[in-house]
């Protein structure tokens, strides 16, 4: 996809404005930003002493943890599907 074909939007995450560019729809990009914002606010509600950098890192750690869990579940389901097909 060329640079001109990218979707470009502005989003608010944890009170900061960010410009995003990507190949996904603006709705998808806004959903991602909203989930990040929600997760940052959730983590902050349990750890009010965290500065924004640490809060961002913990949010990233949580997101990667969730990704790994979903990936592992997908692999298990794919193995089960293969087993059932055989």
PDB file of C-alpha atoms in Angstrom:
ATOM      1  CA  UNK A   1       0.000   0.000   0.000  1.00  0.00           C
ATOM      2  CA  UNK A   2       1.414   3.370  -0.933  1.00  0.00           C
ATOM      3  CA  UNK A   3       1.892   6.258   1.466  1.00  0.00           C
ATOM      4  CA  UNK A   4      -1.114   8.092  -0.040  1.00  0.00           C
ATOM      5  CA  UNK A   5      -3.412   5.090   0.484  1.00  0.00           C
ATOM      6  CA  UNK A   6      -2.830   4.897   4.223  1.00  0.00           C
ATOM      7  CA  UNK A   7      -5.602   5.848   6.599  1.00  0.00           C
ATOM      8  CA  UNK A   8      -4.604   8.835   8.736  1.00  0.00           C
ATOM      9  CA  UNK A   9      -6.465   9.831  11.889  1.00  0.00           C
ATOM     10  CA  UNK A  10      -5.961  11.658  15.174  1.00  0.00           C
ATOM     11  CA  UNK A  11      -6.823   9.814  18.364  1.00  0.00           C
ATOM     12  CA  UNK A  12      -6.757  10.624  22.059  1.00  0.00           C
ATOM     13  CA  UNK A  13      -4.994   8.136  24.322  1.00  0.00           C
ATOM     14  CA  UNK A  14      -4.744   8.912  28.014  1.00  0.00           C
ATOM     15  CA  UNK A  15      -5.219  12.619  27.452  1.00  0.00           C
ATOM     16  CA  UNK A  16      -2.618  12.892  24.707  1.00  0.00           C
ATOM     17  CA  UNK A  17      -3.346  13.399  21.016  1.00  0.00           C
ATOM     18  CA  UNK A  18      -1.633  11.019  18.604  1.00  0.00           C
ATOM     19  CA  UNK A  19      -1.637  10.910  14.831  1.00  0.00           C
ATOM     20  CA  UNK A  20      -1.977   7.391  13.502  1.00  0.00           C
ATOM     21  CA  UNK A  21      -1.386   6.091  10.002  1.00  0.00           C
ATOM     22  CA  UNK A  22      -2.018   2.566   8.824  1.00  0.00           C
ATOM     23  CA  UNK A  23      -3.648   0.251   6.362  1.00  0.00           C
ATOM     24  CA  UNK A  24      -6.621  -0.574   8.603  1.00  0.00           C
ATOM     25  CA  UNK A  25      -9.937   1.267   8.557  1.00  0.00           C
ATOM     26  CA  UNK A  26     -10.305   4.369  10.685  1.00  0.00           C
ATOM     27  CA  UNK A  27     -12.867   2.478  12.784  1.00  0.00           C
ATOM     28  CA  UNK A  28     -10.362  -0.279  13.501  1.00  0.00           C
ATOM     29  CA  UNK A  29      -7.657   2.231  14.371  1.00  0.00           C
ATOM     30  CA  UNK A  30     -10.020   4.109  16.710  1.00  0.00           C
ATOM     31  CA  UNK A  31     -10.955   0.811  18.380  1.00  0.00           C
ATOM     32  CA  UNK A  32      -7.273   0.013  18.981  1.00  0.00           C
ATOM     33  CA  UNK A  33      -6.684   3.481  20.443  1.00  0.00           C
ATOM     34  CA  UNK A  34      -9.768   3.136  22.641  1.00  0.00           C
ATOM     35  CA  UNK A  35      -8.640  -0.240  23.992  1.00  0.00           C
ATOM     36  CA  UNK A  36      -5.160   1.143  24.758  1.00  0.00           C
ATOM     37  CA  UNK A  37      -6.729   4.149  26.504  1.00  0.00           C
ATOM     38  CA  UNK A  38      -9.045   1.907  28.533  1.00  0.00           C
ATOM     39  CA  UNK A  39      -6.174  -0.406  29.548  1.00  0.00           C
ATOM     40  CA  UNK A  40      -3.978   2.534  30.594  1.00  0.00           C
ATOM     41  CA  UNK A  41      -6.799   3.930  32.722  1.00  0.00           C
ATOM     42  CA  UNK A  42      -7.470   0.503  34.262  1.00  0.00           C
ATOM     43  CA  UNK A  43      -3.797   0.005  35.177  1.00  0.00           C
ATOM     44  CA  UNK A  44      -3.570   3.569  36.519  1.00  0.00           C
ATOM     45  CA  UNK A  45      -6.600   3.004  38.746  1.00  0.00           C
ATOM     46  CA  UNK A  46      -4.659   0.209  40.513  1.00  0.00           C
ATOM     47  CA  UNK A  47      -1.243   1.925  40.420  1.00  0.00           C
ATOM     48  CA  UNK A  48      -1.744   5.668  40.834  1.00  0.00           C
ATOM     49  CA  UNK A  49       1.940   6.326  41.531  1.00  0.00           C
ATOM     50  CA  UNK A  50       3.092   5.240  38.039  1.00  0.00           C
ATOM     51  CA  UNK A  51       4.453   7.877  35.703  1.00  0.00           C
ATOM     52  CA  UNK A  52       3.243   7.862  32.097  1.00  0.00           C
ATOM     53  CA  UNK A  53       6.299   6.001  30.763  1.00  0.00           C
ATOM     54  CA  UNK A  54       5.911   3.133  33.234  1.00  0.00           C
ATOM     55  CA  UNK A  55       2.168   3.098  32.639  1.00  0.00           C
ATOM     56  CA  UNK A  56       2.756   2.809  28.884  1.00  0.00           C
ATOM     57  CA  UNK A  57       5.239  -0.050  29.363  1.00  0.00           C
ATOM     58  CA  UNK A  58       2.860  -1.949  31.655  1.00  0.00           C
ATOM     59  CA  UNK A  59       0.084  -1.445  29.123  1.00  0.00           C
ATOM     60  CA  UNK A  60       2.325  -2.884  26.397  1.00  0.00           C
ATOM     61  CA  UNK A  61       3.262  -5.843  28.631  1.00  0.00           C
ATOM     62  CA  UNK A  62      -0.431  -6.534  29.264  1.00  0.00           C
ATOM     63  CA  UNK A  63      -1.231  -6.311  25.548  1.00  0.00           C
ATOM     64  CA  UNK A  64       1.550  -8.733  24.602  1.00  0.00           C
ATOM     65  CA  UNK A  65       0.482 -11.109  27.371  1.00  0.00           C
ATOM     66  CA  UNK A  66      -3.077 -11.085  26.015  1.00  0.00           C
ATOM     67  CA  UNK A  67      -1.754 -11.627  22.475  1.00  0.00           C
ATOM     68  CA  UNK A  68       0.340 -14.640  23.531  1.00  0.00           C
ATOM     69  CA  UNK A  69      -2.634 -16.201  25.348  1.00  0.00           C
ATOM     70  CA  UNK A  70      -4.884 -15.779  22.297  1.00  0.00           C
ATOM     71  CA  UNK A  71      -2.175 -17.133  19.990  1.00  0.00           C
ATOM     72  CA  UNK A  72      -1.741 -20.205  22.205  1.00  0.00           C
ATOM     73  CA  UNK A  73      -5.518 -20.768  22.234  1.00  0.00           C
ATOM     74  CA  UNK A  74      -5.608 -20.493  18.440  1.00  0.00           C
ATOM     75  CA  UNK A  75      -2.806 -23.047  18.114  1.00  0.00           C
ATOM     76  CA  UNK A  76      -4.660 -25.459  20.395  1.00  0.00           C
ATOM     77  CA  UNK A  77      -7.862 -25.027  18.397  1.00  0.00           C
ATOM     78  CA  UNK A  78      -5.990 -25.553  15.117  1.00  0.00           C
ATOM     79  CA  UNK A  79      -4.451 -28.765  16.507  1.00  0.00           C
ATOM     80  CA  UNK A  80      -7.884 -29.941  17.662  1.00  0.00           C
ATOM     81  CA  UNK A  81      -9.399 -29.153  14.252  1.00  0.00           C
ATOM     82  CA  UNK A  82      -6.611 -31.043  12.494  1.00  0.00           C
ATOM     83  CA  UNK A  83      -7.095 -34.000  14.836  1.00  0.00           C
ATOM     84  CA  UNK A  84     -10.843 -34.030  14.187  1.00  0.00           C
ATOM     85  CA  UNK A  85     -10.321 -33.893  10.407  1.00  0.00           C
ATOM     86  CA  UNK A  86      -7.937 -36.890  10.475  1.00  0.00           C
TER      87      UNK A  86
END
